[in-house]
PDB file of C-alpha atoms in Angstrom:
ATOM      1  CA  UNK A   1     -11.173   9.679  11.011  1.00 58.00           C
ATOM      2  CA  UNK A   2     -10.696   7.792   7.716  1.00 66.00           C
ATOM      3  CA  UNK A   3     -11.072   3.984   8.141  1.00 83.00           C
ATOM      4  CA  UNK A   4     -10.903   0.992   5.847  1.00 89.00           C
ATOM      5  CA  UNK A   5     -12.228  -2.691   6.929  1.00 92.00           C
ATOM      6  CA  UNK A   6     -11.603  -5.930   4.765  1.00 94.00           C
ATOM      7  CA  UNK A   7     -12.227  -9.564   6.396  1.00 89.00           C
ATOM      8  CA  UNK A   8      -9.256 -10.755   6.686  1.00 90.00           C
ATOM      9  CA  UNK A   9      -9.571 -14.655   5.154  1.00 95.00           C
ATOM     10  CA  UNK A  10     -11.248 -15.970   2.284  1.00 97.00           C
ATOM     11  CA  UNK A  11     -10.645 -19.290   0.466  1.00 97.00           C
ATOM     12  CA  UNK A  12     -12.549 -20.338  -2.716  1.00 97.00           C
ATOM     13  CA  UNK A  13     -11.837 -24.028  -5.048  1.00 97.00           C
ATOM     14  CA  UNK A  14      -9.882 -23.381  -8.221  1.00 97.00           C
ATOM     15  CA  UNK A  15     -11.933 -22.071 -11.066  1.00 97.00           C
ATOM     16  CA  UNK A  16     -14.358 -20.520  -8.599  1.00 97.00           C
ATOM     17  CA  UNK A  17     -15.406 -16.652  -8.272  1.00 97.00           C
ATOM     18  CA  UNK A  18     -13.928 -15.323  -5.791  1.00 97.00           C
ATOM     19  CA  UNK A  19     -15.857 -11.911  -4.220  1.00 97.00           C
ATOM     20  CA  UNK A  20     -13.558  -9.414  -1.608  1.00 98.00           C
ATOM     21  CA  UNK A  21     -15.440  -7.349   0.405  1.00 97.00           C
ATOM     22  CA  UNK A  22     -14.155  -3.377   1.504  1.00 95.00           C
ATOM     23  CA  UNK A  23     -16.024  -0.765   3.748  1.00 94.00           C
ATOM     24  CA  UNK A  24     -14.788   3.002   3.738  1.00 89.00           C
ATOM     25  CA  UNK A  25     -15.622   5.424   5.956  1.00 83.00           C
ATOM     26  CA  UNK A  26     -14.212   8.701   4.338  1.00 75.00           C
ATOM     27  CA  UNK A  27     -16.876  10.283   2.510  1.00 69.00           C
ATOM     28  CA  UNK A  28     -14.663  12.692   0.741  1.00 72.00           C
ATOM     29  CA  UNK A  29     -12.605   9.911  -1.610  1.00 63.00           C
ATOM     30  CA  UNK A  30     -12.873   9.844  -5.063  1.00 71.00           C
ATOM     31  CA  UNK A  31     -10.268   6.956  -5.785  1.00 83.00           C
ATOM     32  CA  UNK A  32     -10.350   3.900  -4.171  1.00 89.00           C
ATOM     33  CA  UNK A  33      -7.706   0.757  -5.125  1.00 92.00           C
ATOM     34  CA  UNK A  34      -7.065  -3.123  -4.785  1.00 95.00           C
ATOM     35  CA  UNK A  35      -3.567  -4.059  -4.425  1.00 95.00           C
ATOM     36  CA  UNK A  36      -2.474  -7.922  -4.294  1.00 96.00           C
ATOM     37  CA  UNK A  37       0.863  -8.645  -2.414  1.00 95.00           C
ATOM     38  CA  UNK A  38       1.868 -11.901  -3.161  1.00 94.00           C
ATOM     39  CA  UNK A  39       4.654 -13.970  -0.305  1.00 89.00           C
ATOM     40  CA  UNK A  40       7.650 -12.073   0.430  1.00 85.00           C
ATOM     41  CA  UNK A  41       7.234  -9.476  -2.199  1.00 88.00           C
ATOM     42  CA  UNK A  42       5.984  -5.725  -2.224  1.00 89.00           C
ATOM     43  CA  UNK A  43       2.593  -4.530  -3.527  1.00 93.00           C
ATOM     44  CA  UNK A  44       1.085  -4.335  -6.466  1.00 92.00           C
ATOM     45  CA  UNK A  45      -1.788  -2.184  -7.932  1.00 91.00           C
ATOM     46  CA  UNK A  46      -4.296  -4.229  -9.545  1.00 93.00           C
ATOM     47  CA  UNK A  47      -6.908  -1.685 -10.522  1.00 92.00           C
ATOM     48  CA  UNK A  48      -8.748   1.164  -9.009  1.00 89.00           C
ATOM     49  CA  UNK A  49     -11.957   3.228  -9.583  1.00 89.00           C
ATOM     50  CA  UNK A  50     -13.034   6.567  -9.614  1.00 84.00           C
ATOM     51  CA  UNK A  51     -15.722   7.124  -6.914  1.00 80.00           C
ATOM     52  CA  UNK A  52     -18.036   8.706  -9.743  1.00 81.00           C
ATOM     53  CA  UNK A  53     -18.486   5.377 -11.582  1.00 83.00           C
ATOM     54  CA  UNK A  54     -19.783   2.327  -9.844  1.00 88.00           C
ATOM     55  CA  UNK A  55     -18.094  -0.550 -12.025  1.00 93.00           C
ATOM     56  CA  UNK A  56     -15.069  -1.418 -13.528  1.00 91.00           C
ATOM     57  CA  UNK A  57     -14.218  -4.319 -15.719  1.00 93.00           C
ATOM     58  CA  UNK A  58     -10.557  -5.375 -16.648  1.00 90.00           C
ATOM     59  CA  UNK A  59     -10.031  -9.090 -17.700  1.00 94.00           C
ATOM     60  CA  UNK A  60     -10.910 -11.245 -14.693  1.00 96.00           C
ATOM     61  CA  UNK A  61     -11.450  -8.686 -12.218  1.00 96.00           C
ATOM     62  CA  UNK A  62     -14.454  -6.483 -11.818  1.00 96.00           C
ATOM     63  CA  UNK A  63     -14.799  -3.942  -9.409  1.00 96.00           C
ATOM     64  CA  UNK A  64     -18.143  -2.862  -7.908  1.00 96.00           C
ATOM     65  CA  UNK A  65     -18.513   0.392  -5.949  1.00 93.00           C
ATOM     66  CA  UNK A  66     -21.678   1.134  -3.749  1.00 91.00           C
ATOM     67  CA  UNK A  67     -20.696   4.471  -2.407  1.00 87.00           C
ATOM     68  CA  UNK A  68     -24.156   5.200  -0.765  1.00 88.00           C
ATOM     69  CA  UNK A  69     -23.046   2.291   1.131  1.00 90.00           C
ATOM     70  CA  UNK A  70     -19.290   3.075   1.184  1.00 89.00           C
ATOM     71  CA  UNK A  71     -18.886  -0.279   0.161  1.00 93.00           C
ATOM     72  CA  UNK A  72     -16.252  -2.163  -2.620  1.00 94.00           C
ATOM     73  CA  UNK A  73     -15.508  -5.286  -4.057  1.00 96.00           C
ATOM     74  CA  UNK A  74     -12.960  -6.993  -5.966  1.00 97.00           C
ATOM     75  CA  UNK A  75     -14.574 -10.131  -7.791  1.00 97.00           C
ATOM     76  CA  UNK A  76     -12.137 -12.308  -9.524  1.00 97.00           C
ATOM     77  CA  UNK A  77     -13.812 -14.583 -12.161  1.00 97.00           C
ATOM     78  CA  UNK A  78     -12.555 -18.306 -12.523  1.00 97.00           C
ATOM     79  CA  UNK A  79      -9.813 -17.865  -9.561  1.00 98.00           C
ATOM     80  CA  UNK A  80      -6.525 -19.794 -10.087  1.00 97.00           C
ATOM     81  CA  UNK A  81      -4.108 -20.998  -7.492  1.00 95.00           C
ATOM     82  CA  UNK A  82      -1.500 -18.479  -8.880  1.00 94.00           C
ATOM     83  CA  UNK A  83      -4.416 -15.651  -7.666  1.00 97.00           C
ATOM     84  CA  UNK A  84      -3.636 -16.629  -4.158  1.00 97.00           C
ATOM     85  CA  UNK A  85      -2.119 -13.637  -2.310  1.00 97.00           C
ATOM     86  CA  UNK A  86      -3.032 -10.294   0.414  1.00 96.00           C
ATOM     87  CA  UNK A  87      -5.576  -7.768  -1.245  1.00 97.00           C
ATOM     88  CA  UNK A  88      -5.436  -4.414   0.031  1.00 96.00           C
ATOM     89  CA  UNK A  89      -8.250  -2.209  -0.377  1.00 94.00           C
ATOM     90  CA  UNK A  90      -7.286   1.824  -0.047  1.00 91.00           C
ATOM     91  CA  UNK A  91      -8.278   4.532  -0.407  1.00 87.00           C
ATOM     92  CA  UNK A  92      -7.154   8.080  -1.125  1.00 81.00           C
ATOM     93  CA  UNK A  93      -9.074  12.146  -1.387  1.00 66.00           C
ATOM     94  CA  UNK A  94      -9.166  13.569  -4.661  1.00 60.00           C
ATOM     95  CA  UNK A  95      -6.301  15.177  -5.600  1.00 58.00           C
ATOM     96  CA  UNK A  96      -5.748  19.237  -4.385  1.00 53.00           C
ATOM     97  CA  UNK A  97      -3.740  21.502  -2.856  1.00 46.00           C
ATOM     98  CA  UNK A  98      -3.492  20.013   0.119  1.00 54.00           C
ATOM     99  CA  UNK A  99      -3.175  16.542  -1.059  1.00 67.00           C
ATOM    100  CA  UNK A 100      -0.040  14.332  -0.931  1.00 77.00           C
ATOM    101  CA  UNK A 101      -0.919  11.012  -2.561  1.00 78.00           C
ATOM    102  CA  UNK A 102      -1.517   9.079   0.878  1.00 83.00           C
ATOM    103  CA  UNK A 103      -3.523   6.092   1.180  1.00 86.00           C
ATOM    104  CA  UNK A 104      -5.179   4.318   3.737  1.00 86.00           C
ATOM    105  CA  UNK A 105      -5.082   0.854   3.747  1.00 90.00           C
ATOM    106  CA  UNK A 106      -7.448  -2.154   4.849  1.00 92.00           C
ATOM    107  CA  UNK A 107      -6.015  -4.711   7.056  1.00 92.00           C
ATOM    108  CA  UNK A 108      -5.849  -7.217   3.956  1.00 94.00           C
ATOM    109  CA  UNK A 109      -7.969 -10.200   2.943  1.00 96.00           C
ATOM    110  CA  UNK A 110      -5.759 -13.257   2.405  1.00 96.00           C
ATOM    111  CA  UNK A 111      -7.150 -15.556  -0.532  1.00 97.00           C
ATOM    112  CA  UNK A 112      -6.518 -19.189  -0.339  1.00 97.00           C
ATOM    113  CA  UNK A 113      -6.910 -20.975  -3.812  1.00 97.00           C
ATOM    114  CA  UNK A 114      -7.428 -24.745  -3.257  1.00 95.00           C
ATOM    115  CA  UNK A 115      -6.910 -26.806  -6.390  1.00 91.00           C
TER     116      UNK A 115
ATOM    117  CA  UNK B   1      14.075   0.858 -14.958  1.00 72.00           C
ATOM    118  CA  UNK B   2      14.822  -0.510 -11.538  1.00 81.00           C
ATOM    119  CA  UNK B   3      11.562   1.186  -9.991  1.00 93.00           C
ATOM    120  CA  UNK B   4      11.407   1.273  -6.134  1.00 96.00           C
ATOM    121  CA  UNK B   5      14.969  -1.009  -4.427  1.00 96.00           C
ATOM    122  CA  UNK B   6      15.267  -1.031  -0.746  1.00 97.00           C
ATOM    123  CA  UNK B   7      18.456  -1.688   0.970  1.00 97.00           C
ATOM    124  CA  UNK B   8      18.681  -3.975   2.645  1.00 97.00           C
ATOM    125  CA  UNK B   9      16.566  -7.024   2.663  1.00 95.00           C
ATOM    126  CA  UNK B  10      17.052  -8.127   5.677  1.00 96.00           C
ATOM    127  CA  UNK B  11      18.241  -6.916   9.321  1.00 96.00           C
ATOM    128  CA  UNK B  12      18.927  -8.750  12.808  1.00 97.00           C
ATOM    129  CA  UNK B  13      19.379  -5.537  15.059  1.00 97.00           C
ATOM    130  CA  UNK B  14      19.600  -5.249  19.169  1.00 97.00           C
ATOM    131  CA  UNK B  15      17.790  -2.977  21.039  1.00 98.00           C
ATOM    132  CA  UNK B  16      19.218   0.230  21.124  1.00 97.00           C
ATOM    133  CA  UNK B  17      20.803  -0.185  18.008  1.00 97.00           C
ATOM    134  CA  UNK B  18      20.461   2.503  15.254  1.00 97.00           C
ATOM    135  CA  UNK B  19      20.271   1.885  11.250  1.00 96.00           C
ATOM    136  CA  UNK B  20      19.039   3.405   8.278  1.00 98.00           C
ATOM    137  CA  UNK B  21      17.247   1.891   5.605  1.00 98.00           C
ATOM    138  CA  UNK B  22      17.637   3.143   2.053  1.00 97.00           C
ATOM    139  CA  UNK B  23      15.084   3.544  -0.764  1.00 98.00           C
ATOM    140  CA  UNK B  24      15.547   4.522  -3.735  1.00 98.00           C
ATOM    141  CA  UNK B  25      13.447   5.216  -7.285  1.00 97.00           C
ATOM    142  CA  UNK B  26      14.386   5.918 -10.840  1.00 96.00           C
ATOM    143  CA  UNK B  27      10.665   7.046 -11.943  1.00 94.00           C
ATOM    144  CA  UNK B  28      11.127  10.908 -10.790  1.00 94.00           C
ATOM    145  CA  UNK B  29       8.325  10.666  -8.980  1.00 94.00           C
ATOM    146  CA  UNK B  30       7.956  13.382  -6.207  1.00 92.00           C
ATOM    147  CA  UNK B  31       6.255  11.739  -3.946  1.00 94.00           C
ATOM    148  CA  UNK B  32       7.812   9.320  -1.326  1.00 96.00           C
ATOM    149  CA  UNK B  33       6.472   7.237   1.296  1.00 96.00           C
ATOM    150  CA  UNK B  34       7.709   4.595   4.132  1.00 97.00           C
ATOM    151  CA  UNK B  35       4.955   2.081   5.668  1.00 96.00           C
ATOM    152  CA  UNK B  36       5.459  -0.614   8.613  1.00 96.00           C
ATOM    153  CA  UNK B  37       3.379  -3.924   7.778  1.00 94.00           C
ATOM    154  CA  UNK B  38       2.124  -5.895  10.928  1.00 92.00           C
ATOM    155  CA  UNK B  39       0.046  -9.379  10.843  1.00 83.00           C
ATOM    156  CA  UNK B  40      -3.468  -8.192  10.765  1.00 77.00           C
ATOM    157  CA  UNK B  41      -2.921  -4.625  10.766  1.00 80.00           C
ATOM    158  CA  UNK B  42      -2.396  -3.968   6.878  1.00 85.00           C
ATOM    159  CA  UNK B  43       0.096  -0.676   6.014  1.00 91.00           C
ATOM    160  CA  UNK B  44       0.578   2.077   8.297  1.00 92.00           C
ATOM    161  CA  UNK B  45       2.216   5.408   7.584  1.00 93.00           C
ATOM    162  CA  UNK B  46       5.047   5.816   9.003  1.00 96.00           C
ATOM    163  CA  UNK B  47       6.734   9.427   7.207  1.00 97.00           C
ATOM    164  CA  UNK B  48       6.445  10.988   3.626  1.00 95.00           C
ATOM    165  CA  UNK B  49       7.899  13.133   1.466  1.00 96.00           C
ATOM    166  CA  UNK B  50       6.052  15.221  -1.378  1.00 92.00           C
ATOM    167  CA  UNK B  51       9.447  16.868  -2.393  1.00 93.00           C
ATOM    168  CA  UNK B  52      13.387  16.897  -2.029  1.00 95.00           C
ATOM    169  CA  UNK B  53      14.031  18.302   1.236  1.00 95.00           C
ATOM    170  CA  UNK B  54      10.408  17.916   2.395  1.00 95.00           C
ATOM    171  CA  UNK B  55       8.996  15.549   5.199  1.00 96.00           C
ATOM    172  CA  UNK B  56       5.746  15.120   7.164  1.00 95.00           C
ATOM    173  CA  UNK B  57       4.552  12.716   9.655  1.00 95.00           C
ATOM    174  CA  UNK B  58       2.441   9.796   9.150  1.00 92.00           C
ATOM    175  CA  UNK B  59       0.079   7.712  11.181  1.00 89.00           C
ATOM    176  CA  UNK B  60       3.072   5.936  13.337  1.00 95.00           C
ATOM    177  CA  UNK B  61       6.343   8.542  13.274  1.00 97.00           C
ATOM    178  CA  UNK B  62       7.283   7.822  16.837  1.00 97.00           C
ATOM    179  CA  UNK B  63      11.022   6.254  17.222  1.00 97.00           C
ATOM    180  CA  UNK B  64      11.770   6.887  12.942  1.00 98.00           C
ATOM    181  CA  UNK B  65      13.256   9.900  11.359  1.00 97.00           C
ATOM    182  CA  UNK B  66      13.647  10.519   7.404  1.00 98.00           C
ATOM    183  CA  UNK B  67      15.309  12.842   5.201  1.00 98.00           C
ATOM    184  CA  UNK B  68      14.934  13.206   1.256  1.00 97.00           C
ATOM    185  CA  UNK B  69      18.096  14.952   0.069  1.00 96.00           C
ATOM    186  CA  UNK B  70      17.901  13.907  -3.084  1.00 96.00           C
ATOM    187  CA  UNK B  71      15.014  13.555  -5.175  1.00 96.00           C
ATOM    188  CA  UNK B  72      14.896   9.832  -6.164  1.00 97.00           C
ATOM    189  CA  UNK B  73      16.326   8.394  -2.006  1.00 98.00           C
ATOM    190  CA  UNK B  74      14.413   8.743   1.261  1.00 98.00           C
ATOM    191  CA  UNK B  75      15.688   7.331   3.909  1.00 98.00           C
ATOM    192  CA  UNK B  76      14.299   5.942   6.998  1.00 98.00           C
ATOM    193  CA  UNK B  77      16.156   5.816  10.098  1.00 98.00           C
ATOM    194  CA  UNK B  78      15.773   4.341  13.801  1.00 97.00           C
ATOM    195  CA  UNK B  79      17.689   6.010  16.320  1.00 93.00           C
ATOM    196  CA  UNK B  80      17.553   3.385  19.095  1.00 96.00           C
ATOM    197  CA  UNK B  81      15.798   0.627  17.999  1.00 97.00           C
ATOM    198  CA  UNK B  82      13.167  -1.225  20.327  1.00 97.00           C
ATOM    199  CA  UNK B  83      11.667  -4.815  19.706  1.00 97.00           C
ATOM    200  CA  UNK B  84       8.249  -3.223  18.748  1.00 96.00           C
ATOM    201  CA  UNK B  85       9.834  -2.187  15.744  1.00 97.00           C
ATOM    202  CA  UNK B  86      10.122  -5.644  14.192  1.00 97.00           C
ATOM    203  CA  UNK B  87       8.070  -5.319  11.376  1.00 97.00           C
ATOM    204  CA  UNK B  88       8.601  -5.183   7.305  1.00 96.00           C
ATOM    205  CA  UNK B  89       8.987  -1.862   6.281  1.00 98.00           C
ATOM    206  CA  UNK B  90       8.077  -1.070   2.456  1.00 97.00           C
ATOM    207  CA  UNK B  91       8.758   2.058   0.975  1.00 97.00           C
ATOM    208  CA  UNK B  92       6.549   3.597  -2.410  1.00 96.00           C
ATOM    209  CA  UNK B  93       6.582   6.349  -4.670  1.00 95.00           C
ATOM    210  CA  UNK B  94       3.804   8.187  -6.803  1.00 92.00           C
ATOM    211  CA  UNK B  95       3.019  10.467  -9.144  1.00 84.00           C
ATOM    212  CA  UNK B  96       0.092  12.191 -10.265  1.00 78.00           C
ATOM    213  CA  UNK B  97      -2.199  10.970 -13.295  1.00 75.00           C
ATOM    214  CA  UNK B  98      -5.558  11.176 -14.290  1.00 71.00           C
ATOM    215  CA  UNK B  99      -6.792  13.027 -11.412  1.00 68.00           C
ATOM    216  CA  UNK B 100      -5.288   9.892  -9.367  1.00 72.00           C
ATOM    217  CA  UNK B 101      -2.374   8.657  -7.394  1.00 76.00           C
ATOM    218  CA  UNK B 102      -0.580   5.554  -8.107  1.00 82.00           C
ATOM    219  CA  UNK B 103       2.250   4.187  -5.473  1.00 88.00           C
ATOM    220  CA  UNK B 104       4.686   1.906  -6.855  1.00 92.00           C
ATOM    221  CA  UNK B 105       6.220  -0.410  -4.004  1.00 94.00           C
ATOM    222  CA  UNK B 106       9.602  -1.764  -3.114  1.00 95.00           C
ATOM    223  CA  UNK B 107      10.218  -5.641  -1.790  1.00 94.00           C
ATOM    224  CA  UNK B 108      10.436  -4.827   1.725  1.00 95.00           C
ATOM    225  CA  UNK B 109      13.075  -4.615   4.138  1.00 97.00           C
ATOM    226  CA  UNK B 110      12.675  -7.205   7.231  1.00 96.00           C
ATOM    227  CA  UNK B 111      13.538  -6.226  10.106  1.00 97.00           C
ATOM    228  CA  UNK B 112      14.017  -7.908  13.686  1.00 97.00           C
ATOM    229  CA  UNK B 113      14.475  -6.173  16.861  1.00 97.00           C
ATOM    230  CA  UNK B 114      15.931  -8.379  19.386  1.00 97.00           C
TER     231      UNK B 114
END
């Protein structure tokens, strides 16, 4: 079945990169996401990538996808403490008839920021 | 645009007790989902909805129900409620773009089963 792994804890010193690590097993995805959740609040899509490309740059974050590997990352350059939060990878098929928008979800790496 | 709202924020229930937690979106978006969120165990799937009066099971539907009457509210409901249900619950909605889907959360309803 389809199965997504993150470690669960990472912390990194302000102004630091700050590399999150996902592993997929679902061969068929084309789109795969990071979400942050920050304390007490919902989630949030940060960026995603199409399973056809294997990097995407926006601002601070880059995402790098390895899909011989099944293998993402979210890298987030010069990390602040307001960066501290849950990242989600998930993951998702390509859309068709049968498809109804679900994602699977990694366990969630929790990023500690230390000034 | 108010997005995704859950009502309510919090709830103290006892076992056996029964509620319903509303969500509701103002995005038309067709597609509706409810997710439990554990420590350690990320989002499960609880129920979805791709359509007013449509529902399907999730990864974890035992001991919930849901209906989606309306277009823009699903609603998640326990029946008897057991302490194993004490989670957060967050509810999303999506639409299709670019050959992607993109779920837009609520804040979470917390929940405690006593």
């Amino acid at each position: 079945g389809e199965d997504v792994e993150q470690s669960l804890f990472l912390s990194v010193r302000e102004g630091d990169s700050s590399v999150i690590n996902c592993t997929y097993t679902d061969s068929s995805s084309t789109y795969l996401y990071w979400y942050k959740q920050e304390p007490g609040a919902g989630l949030q899509l940060l960026t995603y990538i199409f399973s056809n490309m294997d990097m995407k740059q926006d601002q601070r974050l880059t995402v790098l996808l390895n899909k011989k590997d099944k293998h993402l990352s979210l890298r987030i350059a010069d990390t602040q403490t307001g960066d501290s939060a849950i990242y989600f990878c998930a993951e998702t098929p390509a859309y068709g008839s049968s498809n109804t928008g679900k994602l699977i979800f990694g366990q969630g790496t929790t990023l500690q920021v230390k000034p | 645009n108010a997005g995704v709202t859950q009502t309510p924020k919090f709830r103290v229930l006892k076992t056996g007790q029964s509620m319903t937690l509303l969500c509701a979106q103002d995005m038309n978006h067709e597609y509706m989902y409810w997710y439990r969120q554990d420590p350690g165990m990320g989002l499960r799937l609880i129920h979805y909805s791709v359509g007013e009066g449509t529902t399907a099971k999730g990864e974890v539907p035992d001991g919930y129900n849901v209906s989606r009457l309306k277009k823009q509210n699903f609603l998640l409901g326990l029946e008897s409620a057991a302490p194993s249900q004490t989670s957060v619950y967050f509810c999303a909605s999506s639409y299709f773009r670019d050959n992607s889907y993109e779920q837009y959360f609520g804040p979470g309803t917390r929940l405690t089963v006593t």
